[in-house]
PDB file of C-alpha atoms in Angstrom:
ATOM      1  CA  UNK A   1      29.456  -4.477 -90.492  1.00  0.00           C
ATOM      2  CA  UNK A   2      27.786  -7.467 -89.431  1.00  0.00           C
ATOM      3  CA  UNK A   3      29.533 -10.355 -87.303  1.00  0.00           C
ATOM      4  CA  UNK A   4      29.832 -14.090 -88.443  1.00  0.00           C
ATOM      5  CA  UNK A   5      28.075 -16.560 -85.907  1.00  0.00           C
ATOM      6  CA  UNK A   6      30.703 -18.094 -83.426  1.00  0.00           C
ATOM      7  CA  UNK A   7      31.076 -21.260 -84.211  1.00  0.00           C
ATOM      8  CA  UNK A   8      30.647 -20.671 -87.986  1.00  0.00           C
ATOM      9  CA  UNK A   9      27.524 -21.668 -89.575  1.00  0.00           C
ATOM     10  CA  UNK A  10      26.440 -21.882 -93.689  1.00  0.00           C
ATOM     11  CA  UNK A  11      22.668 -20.317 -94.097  1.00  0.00           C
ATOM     12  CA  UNK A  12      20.734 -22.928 -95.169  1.00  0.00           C
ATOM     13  CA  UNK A  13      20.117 -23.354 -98.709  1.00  0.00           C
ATOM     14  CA  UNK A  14      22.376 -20.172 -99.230  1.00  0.00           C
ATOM     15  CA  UNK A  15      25.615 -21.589 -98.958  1.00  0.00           C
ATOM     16  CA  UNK A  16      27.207 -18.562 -97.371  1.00  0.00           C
ATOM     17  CA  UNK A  17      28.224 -17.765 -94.023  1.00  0.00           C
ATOM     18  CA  UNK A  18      25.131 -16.881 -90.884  1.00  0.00           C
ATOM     19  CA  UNK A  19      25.817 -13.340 -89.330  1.00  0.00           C
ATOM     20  CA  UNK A  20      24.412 -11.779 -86.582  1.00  0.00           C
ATOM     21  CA  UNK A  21      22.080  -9.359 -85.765  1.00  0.00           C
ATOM     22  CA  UNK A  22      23.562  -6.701 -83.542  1.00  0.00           C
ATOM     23  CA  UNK A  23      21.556  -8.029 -80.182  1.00  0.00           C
ATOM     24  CA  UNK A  24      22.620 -11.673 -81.163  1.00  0.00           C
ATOM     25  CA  UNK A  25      26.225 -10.273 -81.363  1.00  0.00           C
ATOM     26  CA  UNK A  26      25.953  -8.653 -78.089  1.00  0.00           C
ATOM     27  CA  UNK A  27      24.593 -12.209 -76.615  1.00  0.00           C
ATOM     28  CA  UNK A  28      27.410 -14.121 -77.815  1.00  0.00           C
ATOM     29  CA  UNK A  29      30.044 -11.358 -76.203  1.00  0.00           C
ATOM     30  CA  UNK A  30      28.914 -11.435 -72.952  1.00  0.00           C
ATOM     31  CA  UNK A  31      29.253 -15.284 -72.909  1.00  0.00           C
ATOM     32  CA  UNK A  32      32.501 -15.421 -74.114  1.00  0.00           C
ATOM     33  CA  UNK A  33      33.662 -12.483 -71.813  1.00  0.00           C
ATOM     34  CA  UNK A  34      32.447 -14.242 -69.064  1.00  0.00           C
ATOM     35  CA  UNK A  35      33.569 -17.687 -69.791  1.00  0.00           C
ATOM     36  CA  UNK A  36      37.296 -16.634 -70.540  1.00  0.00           C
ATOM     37  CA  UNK A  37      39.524 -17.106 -68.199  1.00  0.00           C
ATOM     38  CA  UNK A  38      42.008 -13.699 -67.276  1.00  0.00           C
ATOM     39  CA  UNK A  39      45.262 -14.362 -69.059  1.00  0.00           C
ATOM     40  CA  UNK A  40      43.847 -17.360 -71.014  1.00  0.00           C
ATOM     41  CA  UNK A  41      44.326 -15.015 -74.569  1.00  0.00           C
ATOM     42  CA  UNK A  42      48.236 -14.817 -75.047  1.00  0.00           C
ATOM     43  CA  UNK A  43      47.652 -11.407 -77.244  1.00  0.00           C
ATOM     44  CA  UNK A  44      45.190 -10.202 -74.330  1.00  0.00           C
ATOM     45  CA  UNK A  45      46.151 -11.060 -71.210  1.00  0.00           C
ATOM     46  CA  UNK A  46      43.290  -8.903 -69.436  1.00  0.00           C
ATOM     47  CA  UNK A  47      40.336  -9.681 -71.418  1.00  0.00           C
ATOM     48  CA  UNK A  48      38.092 -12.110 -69.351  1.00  0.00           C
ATOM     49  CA  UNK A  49      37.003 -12.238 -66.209  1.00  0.00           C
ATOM     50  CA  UNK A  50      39.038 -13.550 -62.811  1.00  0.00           C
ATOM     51  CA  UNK A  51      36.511 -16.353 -61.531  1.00  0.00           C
ATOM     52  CA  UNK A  52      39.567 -18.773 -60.854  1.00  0.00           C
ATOM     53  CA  UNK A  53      40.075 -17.554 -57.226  1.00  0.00           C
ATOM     54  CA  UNK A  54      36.795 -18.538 -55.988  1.00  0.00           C
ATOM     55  CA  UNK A  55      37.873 -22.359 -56.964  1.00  0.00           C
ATOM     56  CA  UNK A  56      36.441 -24.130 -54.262  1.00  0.00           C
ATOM     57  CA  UNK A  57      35.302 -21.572 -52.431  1.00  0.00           C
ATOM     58  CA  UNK A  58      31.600 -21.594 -50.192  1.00  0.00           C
ATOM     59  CA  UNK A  59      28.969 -19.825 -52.115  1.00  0.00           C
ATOM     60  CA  UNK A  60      27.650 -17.401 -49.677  1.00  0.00           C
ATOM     61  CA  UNK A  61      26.454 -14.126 -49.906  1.00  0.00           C
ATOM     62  CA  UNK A  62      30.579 -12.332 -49.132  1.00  0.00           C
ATOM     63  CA  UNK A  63      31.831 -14.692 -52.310  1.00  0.00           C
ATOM     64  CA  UNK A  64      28.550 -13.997 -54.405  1.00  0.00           C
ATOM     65  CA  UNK A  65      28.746 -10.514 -53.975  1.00  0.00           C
ATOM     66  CA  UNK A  66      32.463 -10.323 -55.099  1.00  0.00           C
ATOM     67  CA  UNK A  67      31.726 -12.669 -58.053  1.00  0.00           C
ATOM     68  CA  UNK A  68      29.449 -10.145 -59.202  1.00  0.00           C
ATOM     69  CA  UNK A  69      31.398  -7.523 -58.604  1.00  0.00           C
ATOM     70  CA  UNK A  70      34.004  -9.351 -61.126  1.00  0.00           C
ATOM     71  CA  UNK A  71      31.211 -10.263 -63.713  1.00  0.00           C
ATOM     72  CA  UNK A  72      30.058  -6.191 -63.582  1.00  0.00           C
ATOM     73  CA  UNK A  73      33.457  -4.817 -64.340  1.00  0.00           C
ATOM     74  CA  UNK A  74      34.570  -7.472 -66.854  1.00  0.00           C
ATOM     75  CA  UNK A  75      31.790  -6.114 -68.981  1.00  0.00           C
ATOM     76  CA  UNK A  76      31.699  -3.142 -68.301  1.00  0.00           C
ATOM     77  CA  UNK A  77      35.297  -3.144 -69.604  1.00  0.00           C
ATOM     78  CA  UNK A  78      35.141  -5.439 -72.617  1.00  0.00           C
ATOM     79  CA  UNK A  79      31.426  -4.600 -73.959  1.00  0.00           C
ATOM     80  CA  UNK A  80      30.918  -1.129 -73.970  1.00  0.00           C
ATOM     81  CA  UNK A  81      27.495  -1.340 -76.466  1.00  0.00           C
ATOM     82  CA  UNK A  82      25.899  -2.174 -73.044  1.00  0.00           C
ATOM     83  CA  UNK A  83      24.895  -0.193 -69.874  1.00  0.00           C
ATOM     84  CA  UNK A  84      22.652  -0.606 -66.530  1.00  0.00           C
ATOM     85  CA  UNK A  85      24.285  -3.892 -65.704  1.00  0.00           C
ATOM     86  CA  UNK A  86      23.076  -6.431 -63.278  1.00  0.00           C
ATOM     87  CA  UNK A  87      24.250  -9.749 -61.983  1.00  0.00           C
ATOM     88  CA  UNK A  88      21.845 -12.294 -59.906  1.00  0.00           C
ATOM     89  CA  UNK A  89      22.883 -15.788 -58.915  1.00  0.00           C
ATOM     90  CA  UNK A  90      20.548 -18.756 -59.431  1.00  0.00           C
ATOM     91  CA  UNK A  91      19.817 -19.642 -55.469  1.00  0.00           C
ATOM     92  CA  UNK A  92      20.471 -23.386 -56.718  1.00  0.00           C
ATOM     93  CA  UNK A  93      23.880 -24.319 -58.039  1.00  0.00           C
ATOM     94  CA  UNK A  94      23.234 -27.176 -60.775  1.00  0.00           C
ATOM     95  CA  UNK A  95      25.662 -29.799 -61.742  1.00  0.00           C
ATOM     96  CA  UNK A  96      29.077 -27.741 -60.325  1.00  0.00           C
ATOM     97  CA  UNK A  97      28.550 -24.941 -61.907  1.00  0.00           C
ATOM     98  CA  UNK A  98      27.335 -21.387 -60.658  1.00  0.00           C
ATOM     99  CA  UNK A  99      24.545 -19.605 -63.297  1.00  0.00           C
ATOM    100  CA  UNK A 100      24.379 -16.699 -63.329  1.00  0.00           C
ATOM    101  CA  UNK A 101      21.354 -14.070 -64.674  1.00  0.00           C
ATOM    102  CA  UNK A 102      23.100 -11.089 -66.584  1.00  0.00           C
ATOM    103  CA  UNK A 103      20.306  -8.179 -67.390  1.00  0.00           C
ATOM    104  CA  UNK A 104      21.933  -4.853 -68.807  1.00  0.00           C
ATOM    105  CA  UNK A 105      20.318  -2.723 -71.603  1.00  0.00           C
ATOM    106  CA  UNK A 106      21.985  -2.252 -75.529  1.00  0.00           C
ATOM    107  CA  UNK A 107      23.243   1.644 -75.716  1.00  0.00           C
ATOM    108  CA  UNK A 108      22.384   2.278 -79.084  1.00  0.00           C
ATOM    109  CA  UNK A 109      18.705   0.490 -78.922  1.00  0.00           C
ATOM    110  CA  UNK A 110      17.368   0.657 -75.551  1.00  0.00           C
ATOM    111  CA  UNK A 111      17.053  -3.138 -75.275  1.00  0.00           C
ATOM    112  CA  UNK A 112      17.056  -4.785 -72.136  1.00  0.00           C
ATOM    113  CA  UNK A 113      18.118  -7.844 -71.993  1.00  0.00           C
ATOM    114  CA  UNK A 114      18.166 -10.978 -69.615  1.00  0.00           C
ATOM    115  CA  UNK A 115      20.912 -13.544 -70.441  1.00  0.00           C
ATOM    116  CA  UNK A 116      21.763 -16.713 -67.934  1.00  0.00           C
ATOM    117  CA  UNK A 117      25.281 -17.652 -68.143  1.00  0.00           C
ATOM    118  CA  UNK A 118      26.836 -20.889 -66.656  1.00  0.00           C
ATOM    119  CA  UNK A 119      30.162 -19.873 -65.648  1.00  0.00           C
ATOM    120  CA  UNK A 120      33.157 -21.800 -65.010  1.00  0.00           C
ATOM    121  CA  UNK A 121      33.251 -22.287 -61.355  1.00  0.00           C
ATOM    122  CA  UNK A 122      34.295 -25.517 -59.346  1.00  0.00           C
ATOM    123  CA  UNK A 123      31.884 -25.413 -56.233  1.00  0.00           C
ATOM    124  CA  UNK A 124      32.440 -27.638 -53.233  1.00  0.00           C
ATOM    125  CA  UNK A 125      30.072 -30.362 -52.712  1.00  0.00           C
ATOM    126  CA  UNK A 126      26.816 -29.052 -50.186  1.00  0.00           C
TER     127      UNK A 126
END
């Protein structure tokens, strides 16, 4: 069964709701997954990812790695239509936030798939 688009959306000229392909649906998963805070759904305190202890923090290469390390087993946990994941950072952090480059491939297709996230990080000022 296919997945309404998140926020909703009318087709145009069709007056019914837009759903997503499978890929799209993936897409939209990972993004939320990795923009949701850890205990920020009352009914699932676990979904999400933990990104709030590195509030502040330098962004070297110790507090990259374990930022991946959290980005890697959030979806491994919560999206299990994907495999072969990988996490780089953009070398540049824009505007306070931390981007990060998500590849992984779809299970049932064999897609890979490159997908930059902005996460929710407060970075100190260079």
């Amino acid at each position: 069964m296919a997945a309404m688009a998140f926020p909703c959306r009318l087709e145009s000229g069709l007056g019914r709701f837009r759903l997503l392909s499978e890929l799209e649906e993936i897409k939209q998963s990972v993004h939320l997954i990795l923009t949701t805070r850890r205990g920020e759904r009352p009914f699932r305190p676990k979904f999400g990812v933990n990104l709030d202890q590195y509030a502040f923090e330098l962004m070297d290469t110790t507090t990259c790695n374990l930022i991946r390390q959290e980005v890697i087993a959030a979806l491994q946990m919560w999206e299990p239509r994907i495999w072969n994941i990988r996490a780089e950072f953009d070398s540049r952090p824009q505007e306070g936030q931390l981007v990060v480059n998500v590849f992984y491939e779809v299970r049932r297709t064999g897609i890979s798939v490159s997908q930059p996230v902005k996460l929710p990080v407060i970075l100190p000022a260079a």
